mmCIF file of C-alpha atoms and ligand atoms in Angstrom:
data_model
loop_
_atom_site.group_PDB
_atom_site.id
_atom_site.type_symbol
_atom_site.label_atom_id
_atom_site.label_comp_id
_atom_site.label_asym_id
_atom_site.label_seq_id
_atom_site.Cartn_x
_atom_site.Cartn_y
_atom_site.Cartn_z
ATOM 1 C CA UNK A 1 -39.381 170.689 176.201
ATOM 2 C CA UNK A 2 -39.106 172.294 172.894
ATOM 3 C CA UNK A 3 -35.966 171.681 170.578
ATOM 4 C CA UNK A 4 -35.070 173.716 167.095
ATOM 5 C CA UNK A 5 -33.844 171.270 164.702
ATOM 6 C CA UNK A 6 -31.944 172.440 161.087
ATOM 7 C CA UNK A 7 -30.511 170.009 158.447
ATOM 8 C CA UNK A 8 -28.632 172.820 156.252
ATOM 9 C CA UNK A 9 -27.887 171.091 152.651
ATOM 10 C CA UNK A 10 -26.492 172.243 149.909
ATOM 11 C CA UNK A 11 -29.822 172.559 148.130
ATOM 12 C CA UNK A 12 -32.660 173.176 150.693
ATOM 13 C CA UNK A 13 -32.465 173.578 154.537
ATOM 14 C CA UNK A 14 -34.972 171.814 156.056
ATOM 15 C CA UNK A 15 -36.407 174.330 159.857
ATOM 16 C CA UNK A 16 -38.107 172.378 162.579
ATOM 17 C CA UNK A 17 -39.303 172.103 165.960
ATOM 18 C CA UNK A 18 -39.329 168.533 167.778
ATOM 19 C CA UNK A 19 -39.903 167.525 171.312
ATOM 20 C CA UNK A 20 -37.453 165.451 173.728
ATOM 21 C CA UNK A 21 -38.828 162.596 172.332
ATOM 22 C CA UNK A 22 -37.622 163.083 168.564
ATOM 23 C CA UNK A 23 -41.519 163.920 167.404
ATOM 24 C CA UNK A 24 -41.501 166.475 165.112
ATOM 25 C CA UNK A 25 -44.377 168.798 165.239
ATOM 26 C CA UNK A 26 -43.522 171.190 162.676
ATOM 27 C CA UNK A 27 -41.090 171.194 159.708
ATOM 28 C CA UNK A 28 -40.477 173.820 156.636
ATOM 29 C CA UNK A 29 -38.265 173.731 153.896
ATOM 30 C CA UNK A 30 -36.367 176.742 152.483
ATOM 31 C CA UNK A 31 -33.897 176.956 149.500
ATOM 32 C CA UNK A 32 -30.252 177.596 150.362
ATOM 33 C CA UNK A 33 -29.394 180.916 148.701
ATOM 34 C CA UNK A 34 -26.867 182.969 149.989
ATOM 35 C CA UNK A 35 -26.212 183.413 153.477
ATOM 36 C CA UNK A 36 -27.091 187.054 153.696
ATOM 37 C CA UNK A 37 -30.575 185.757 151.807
ATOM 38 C CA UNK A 38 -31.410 182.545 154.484
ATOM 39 C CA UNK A 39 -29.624 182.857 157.447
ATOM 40 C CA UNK A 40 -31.955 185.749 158.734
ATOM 41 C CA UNK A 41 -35.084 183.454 157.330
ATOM 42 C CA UNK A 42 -33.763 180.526 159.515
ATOM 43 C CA UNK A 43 -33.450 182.858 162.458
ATOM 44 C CA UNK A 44 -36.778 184.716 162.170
ATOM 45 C CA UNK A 45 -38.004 180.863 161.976
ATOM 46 C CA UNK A 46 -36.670 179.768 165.446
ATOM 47 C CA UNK A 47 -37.416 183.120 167.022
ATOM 48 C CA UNK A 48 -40.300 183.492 169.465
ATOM 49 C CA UNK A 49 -40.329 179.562 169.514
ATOM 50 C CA UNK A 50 -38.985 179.018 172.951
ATOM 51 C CA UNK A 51 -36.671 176.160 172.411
ATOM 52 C CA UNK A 52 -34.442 175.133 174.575
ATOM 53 C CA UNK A 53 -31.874 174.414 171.888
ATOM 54 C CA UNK A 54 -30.814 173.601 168.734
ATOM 55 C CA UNK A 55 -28.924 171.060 166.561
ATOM 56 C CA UNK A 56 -27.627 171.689 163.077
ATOM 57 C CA UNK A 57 -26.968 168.957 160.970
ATOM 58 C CA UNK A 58 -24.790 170.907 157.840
ATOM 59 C CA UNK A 59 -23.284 170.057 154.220
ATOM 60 C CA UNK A 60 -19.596 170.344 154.789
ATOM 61 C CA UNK A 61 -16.946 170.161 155.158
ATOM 62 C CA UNK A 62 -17.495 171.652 158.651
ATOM 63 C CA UNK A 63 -15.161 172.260 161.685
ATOM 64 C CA UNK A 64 -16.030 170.657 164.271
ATOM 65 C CA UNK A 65 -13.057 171.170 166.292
ATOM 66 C CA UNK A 66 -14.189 173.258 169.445
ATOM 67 C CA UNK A 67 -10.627 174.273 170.019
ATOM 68 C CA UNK A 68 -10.257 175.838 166.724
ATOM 69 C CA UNK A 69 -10.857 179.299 166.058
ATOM 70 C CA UNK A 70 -13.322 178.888 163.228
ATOM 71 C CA UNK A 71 -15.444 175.819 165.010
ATOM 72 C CA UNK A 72 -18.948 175.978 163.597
ATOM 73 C CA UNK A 73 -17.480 176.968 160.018
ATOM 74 C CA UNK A 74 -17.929 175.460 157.143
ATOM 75 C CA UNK A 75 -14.627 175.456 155.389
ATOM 76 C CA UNK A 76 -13.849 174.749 151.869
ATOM 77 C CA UNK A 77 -17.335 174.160 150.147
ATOM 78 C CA UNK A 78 -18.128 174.230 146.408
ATOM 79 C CA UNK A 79 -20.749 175.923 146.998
ATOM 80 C CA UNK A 80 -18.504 179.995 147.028
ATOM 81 C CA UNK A 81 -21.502 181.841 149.212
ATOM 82 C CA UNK A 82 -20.878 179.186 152.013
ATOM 83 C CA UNK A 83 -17.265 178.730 151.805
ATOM 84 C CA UNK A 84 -15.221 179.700 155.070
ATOM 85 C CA UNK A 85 -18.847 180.495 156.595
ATOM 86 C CA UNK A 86 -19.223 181.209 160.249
ATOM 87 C CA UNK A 87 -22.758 178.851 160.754
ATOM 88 C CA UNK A 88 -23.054 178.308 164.028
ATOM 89 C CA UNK A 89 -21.738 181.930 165.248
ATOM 90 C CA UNK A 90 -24.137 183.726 163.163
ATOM 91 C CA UNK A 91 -26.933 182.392 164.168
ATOM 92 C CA UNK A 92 -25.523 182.132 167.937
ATOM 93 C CA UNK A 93 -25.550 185.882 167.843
ATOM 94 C CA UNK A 94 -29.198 186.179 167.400
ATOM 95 C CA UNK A 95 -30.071 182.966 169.358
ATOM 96 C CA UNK A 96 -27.875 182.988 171.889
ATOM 97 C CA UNK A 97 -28.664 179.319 173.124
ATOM 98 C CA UNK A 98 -26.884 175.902 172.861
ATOM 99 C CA UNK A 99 -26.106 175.083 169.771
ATOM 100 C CA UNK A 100 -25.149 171.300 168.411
ATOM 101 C CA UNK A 101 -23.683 170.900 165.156
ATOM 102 C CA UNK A 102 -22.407 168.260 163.197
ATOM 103 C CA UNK A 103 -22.642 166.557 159.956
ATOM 104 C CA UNK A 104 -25.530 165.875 157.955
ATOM 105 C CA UNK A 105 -24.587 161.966 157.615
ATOM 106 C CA UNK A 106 -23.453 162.001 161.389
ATOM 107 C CA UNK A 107 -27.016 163.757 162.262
ATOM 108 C CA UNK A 108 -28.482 161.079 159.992
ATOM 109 C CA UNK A 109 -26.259 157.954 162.215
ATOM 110 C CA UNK A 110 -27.511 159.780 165.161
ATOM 111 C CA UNK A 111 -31.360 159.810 164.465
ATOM 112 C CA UNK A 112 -31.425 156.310 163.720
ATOM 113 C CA UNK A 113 -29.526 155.280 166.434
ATOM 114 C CA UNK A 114 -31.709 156.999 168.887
ATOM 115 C CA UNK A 115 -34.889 156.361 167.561
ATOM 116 C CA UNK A 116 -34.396 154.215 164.663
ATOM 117 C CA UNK A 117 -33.068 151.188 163.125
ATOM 118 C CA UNK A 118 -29.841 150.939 164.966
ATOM 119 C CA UNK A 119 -31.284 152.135 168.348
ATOM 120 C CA UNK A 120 -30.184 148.549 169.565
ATOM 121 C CA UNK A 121 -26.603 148.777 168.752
ATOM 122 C CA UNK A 122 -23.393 150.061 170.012
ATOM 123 C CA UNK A 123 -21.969 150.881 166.724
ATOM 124 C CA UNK A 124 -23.298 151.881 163.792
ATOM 125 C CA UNK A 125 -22.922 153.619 160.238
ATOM 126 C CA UNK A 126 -25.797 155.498 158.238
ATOM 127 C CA UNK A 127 -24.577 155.865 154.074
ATOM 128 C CA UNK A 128 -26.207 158.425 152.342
ATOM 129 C CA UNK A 129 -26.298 157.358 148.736
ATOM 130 C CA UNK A 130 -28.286 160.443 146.969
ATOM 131 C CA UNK A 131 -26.667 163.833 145.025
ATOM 132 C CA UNK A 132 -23.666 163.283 146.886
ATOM 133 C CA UNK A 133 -22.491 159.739 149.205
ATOM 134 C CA UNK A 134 -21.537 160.549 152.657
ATOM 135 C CA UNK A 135 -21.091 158.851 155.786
ATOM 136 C CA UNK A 136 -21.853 159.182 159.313
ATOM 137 C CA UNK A 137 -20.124 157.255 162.332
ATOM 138 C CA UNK A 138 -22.022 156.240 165.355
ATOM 139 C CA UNK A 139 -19.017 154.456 167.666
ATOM 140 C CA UNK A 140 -18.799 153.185 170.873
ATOM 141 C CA UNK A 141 -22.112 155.447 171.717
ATOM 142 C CA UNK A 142 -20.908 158.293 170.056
ATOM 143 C CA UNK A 143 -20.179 159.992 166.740
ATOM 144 C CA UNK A 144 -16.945 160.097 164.962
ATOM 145 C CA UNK A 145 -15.252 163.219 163.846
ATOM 146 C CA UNK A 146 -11.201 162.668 164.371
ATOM 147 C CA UNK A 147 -9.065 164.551 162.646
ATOM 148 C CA UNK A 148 -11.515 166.343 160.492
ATOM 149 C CA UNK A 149 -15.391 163.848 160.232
ATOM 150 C CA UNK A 150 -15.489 160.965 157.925
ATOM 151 C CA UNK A 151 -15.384 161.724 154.478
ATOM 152 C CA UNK A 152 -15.760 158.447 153.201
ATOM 153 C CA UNK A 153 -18.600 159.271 150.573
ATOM 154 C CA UNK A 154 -14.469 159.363 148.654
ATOM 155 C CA UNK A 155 -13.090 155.967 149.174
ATOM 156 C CA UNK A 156 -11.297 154.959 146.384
ATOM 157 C CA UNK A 157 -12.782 151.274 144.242
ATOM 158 C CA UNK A 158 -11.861 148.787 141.697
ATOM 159 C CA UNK A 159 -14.039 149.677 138.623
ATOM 160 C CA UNK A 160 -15.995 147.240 137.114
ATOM 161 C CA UNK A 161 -14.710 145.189 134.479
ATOM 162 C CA UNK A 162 -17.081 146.267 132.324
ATOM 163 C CA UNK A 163 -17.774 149.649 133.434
ATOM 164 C CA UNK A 164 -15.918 152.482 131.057
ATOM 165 C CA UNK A 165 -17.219 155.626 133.330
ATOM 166 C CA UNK A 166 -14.828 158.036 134.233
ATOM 167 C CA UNK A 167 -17.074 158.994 137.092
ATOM 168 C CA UNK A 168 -18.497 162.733 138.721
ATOM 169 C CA UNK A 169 -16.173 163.483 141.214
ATOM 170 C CA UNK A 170 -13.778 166.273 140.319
ATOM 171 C CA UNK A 171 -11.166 164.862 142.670
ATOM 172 C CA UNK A 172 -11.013 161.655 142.299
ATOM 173 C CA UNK A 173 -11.513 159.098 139.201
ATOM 174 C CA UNK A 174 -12.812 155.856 141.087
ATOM 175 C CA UNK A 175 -13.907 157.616 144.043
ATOM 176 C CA UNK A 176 -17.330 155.888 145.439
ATOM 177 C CA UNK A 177 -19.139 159.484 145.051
ATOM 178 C CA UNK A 178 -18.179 159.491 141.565
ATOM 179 C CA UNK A 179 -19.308 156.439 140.688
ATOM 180 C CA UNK A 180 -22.414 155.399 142.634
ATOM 181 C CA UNK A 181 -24.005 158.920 143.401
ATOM 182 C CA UNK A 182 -27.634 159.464 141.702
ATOM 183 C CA UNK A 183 -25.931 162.507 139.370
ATOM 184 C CA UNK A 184 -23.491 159.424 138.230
ATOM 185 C CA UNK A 185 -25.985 157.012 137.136
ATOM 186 C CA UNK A 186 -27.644 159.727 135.385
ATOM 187 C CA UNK A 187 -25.113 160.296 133.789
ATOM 188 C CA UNK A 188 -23.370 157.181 133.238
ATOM 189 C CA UNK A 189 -26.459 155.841 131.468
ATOM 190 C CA UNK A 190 -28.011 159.118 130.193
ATOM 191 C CA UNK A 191 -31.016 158.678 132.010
ATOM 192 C CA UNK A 192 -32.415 159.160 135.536
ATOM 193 C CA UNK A 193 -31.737 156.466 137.926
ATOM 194 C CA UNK A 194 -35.408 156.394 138.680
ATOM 195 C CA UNK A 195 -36.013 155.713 135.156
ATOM 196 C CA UNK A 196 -33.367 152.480 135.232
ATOM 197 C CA UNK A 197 -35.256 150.423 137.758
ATOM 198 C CA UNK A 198 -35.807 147.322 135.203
ATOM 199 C CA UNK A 199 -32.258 147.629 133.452
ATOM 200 C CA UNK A 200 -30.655 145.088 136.093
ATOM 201 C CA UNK A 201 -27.002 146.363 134.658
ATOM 202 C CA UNK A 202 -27.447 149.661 136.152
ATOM 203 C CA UNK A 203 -28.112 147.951 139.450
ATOM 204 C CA UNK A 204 -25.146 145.348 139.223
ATOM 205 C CA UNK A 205 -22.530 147.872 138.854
ATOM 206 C CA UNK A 206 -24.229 150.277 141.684
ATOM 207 C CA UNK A 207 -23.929 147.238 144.041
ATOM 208 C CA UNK A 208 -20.668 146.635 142.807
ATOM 209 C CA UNK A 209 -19.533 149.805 143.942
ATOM 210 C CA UNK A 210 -21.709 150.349 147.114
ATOM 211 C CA UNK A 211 -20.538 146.781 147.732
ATOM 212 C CA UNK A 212 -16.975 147.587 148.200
ATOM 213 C CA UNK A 213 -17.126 150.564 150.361
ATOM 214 C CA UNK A 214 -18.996 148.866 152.899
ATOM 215 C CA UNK A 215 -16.219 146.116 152.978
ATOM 216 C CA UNK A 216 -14.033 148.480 153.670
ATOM 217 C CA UNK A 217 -16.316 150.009 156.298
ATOM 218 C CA UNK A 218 -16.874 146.544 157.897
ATOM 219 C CA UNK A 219 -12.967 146.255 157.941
ATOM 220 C CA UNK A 220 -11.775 149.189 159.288
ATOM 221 C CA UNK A 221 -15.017 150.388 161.853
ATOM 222 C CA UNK A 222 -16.615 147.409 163.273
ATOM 223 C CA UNK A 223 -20.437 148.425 163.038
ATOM 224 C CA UNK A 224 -23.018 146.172 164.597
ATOM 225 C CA UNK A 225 -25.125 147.552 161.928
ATOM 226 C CA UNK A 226 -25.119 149.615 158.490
ATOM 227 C CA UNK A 227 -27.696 151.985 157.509
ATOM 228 C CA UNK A 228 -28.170 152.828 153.627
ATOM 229 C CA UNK A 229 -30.299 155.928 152.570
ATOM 230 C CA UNK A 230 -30.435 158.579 150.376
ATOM 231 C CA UNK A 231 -32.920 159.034 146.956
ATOM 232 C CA UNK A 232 -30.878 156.000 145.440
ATOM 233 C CA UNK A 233 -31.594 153.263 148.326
ATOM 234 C CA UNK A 234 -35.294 153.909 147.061
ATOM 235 C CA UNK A 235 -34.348 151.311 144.364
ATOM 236 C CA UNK A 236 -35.113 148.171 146.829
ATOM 237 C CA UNK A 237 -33.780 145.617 144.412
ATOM 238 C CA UNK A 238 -30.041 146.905 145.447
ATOM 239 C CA UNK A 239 -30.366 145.563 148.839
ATOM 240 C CA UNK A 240 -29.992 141.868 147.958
ATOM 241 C CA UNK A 241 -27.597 142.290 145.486
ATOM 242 C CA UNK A 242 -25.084 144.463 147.895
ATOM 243 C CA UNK A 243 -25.448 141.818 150.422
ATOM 244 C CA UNK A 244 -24.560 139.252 148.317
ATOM 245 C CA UNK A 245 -21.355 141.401 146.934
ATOM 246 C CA UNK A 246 -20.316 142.073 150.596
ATOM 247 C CA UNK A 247 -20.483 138.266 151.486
ATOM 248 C CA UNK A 248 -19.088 137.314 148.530
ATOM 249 C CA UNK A 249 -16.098 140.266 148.976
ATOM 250 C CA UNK A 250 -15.501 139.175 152.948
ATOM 251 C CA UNK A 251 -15.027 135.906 151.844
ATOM 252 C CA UNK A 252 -16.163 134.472 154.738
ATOM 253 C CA UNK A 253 -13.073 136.471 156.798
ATOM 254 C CA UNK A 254 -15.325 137.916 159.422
ATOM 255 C CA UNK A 255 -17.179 135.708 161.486
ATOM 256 C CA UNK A 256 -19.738 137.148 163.561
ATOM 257 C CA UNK A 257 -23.610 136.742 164.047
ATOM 258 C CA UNK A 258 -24.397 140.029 162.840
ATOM 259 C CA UNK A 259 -22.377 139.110 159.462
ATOM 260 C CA UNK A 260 -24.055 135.767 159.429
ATOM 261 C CA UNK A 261 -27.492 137.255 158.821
ATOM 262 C CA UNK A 262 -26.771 140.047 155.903
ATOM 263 C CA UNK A 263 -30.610 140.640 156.313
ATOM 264 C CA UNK A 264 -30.651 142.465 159.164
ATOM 265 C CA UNK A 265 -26.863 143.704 158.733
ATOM 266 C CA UNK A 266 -27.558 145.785 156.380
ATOM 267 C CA UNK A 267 -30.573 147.571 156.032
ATOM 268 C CA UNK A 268 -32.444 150.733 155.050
ATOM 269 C CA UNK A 269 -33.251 153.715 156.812
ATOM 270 C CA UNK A 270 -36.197 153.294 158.814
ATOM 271 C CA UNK A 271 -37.278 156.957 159.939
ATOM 272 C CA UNK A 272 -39.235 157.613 157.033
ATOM 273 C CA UNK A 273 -36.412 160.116 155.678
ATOM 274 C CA UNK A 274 -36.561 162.219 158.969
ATOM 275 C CA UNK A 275 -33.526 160.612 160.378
ATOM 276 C CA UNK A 276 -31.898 163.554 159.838
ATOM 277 C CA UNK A 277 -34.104 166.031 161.355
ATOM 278 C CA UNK A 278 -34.661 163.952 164.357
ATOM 279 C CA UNK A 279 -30.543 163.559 164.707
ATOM 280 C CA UNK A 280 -30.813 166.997 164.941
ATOM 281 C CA UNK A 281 -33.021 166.898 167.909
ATOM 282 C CA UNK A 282 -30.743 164.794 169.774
ATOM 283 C CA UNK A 283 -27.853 167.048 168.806
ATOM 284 C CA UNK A 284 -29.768 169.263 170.242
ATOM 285 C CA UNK A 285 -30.450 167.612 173.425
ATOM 286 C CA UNK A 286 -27.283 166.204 173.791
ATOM 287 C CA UNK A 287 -25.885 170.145 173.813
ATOM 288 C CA UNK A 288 -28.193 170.980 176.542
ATOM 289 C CA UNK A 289 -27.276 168.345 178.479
ATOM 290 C CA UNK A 290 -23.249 168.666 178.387
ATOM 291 C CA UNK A 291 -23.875 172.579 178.980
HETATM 292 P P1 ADP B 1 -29.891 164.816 148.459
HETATM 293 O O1 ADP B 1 -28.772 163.842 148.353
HETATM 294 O O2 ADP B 1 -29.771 165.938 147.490
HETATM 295 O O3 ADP B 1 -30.174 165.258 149.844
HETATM 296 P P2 ADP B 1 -31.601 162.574 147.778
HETATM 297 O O4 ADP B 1 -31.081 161.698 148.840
HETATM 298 O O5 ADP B 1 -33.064 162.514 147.488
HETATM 299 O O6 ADP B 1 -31.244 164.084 148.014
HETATM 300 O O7 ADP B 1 -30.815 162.196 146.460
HETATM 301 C C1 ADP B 1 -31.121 162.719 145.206
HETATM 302 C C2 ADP B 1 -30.546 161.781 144.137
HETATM 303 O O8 ADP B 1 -31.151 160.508 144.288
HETATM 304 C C3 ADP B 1 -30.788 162.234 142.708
HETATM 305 O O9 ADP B 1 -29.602 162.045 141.964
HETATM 306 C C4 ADP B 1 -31.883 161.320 142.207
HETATM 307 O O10 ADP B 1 -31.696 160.998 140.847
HETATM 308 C C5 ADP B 1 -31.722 160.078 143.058
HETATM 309 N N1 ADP B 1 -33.031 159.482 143.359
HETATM 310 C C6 ADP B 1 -34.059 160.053 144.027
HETATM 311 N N2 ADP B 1 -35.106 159.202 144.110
HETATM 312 C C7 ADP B 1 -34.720 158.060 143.496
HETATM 313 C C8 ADP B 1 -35.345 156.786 143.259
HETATM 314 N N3 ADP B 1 -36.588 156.528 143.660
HETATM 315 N N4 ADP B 1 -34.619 155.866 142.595
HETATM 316 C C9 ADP B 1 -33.368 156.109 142.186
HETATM 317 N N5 ADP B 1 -32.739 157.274 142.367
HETATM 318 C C10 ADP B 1 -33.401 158.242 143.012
HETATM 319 ZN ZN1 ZN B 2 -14.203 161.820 145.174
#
């Protein structure tokens, strides 16, 4: 059986077509212009494909509220063209077939938890530390949305002693998205973080930082396991030195086996940066089957 399979972000939207068992057999990548530009592109993609149905994994914020009258929005982007944008029923209308949506970061959680790194656990989290930090919610065998989804890419941290930033996020001043993301090490240090790798500063504070959101994760949502991606996580030395923070920040409050080895606690994405796409498979599947 044939799924479709879209990861709309803010930048490019990433088209493909997977089977039931999360392969992907083909995968294209379009810029996001406007929607009038690449909504008809992503249809004319899926079209003639004969999938059964399709999950979209989308920048948000989103509504994902299927009581609401604009479900399948997104609401209040940045981003102008896609504010208060009807995804989902615009492309329903010309593929009139089961439609999953959800967050990026929660398509992300799912992926991995189906096929990936936290496919053994009950609970999970994926972190997404790239352009922007975002966070997806895999619970009790099933993804978190609440009131609105997770939007903890904006938990608010201690800065660093010796950190002067004022941080990237128009919102907030100590937000982690304004002080960990990839634009904010660019800009903190005036260089790329790609280009940092051997300044072990740069990587002390972005620990720091990562370090303290994910207590606050452990605290408040319980994951058997955390999940950290995203262009950033590509710096391997930051593993280590978050687990250490996190140890050192639980001070040795929670006591399980899973916090006892940090190692396999918290890890790195293991899909080979197509735990998105494949979460959209499942979201995908998952529609079908609660149809
Ligand atoms: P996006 O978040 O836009 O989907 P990415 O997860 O690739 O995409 O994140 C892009 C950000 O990650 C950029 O700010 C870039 O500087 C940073 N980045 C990408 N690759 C690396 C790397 N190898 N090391 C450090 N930072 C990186
Ligand atoms: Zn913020």
């Amino acid at each position: 059986m044939l799924f479709g399979a879209l990861e709309a972000g803010g930048t490019k939207m990433v088209l493909a077509i997977g089977n039931e068992n999360g392969e992907i057999l083909e995968q294209v990548s379009i810029p996001t212009e406007t929607p009038s530009i690449t909504i008809p592109k992503i249809i004319e993609y899926y079209k003639g494909k004969e999938i059964a149905a399709l999950g979209i994994g989308s920048f948000g914020p989103i509504d994902l509220d299927k009581k609401s009258k604009t479900y399948g929005y997104i609401t209040s982007t940045p981003k102008l063209a896609w504010a208060n944008y009807d995804l989902v029923g615009n492309i329903k209308k010309e593929l009139p077939l089961p439609i999953g949506f959800d967050t990026d970061v929660n398509g992300s959680a799912l992926g991995e938890a189906t096929w990936g790194i936290t496919k053994d656990v009950e609970s999970s989290i994926y972190i997404t530390i790239g352009t922007g930090v975002g966070i997806g919610v895999y619970l009790n065998g099933g993804l978190l949305h609440g009131m609105l989804h997770p939007e903890a890419g904006h938990v608010l941290l201690s800065k660093h002693p010796d950190d002067k930033f004022e941080g990237v996020c128009p919102y907030h001043p100590n937000c982690l998205e304004g002080l960990a993301s990839g634009p904010s090490i660019e800009k903190r240090w005036g260089k790329k973080a790609i280009d940092l790798k051997d300044n072990q500063k740069v990587w002390e504070i972005e620990a720091y930082y990562i370090a303290q959101a994910l207590v606050g994760y452990i605290l408040t949502l319980s994951p058997h396991r955390i999940v950290l991606g995203g262009g950033v996580m590509h710096q391997e030395q930051l593993f280590p030195l978050i687990r250490s923070k996190v140890t050192e920040l639980l001070n040795g409050y929670v006591r399980t086996s899973q916090i006892n080895d940090m190692e396999h606690y918290i890890v790195p994405a293991a899909l080979n940066d197509n735990q998105g796409i494949m979460g959209c498979i499942q979201l995908a599947k998952m529609e079908l089957q609660n149809k």
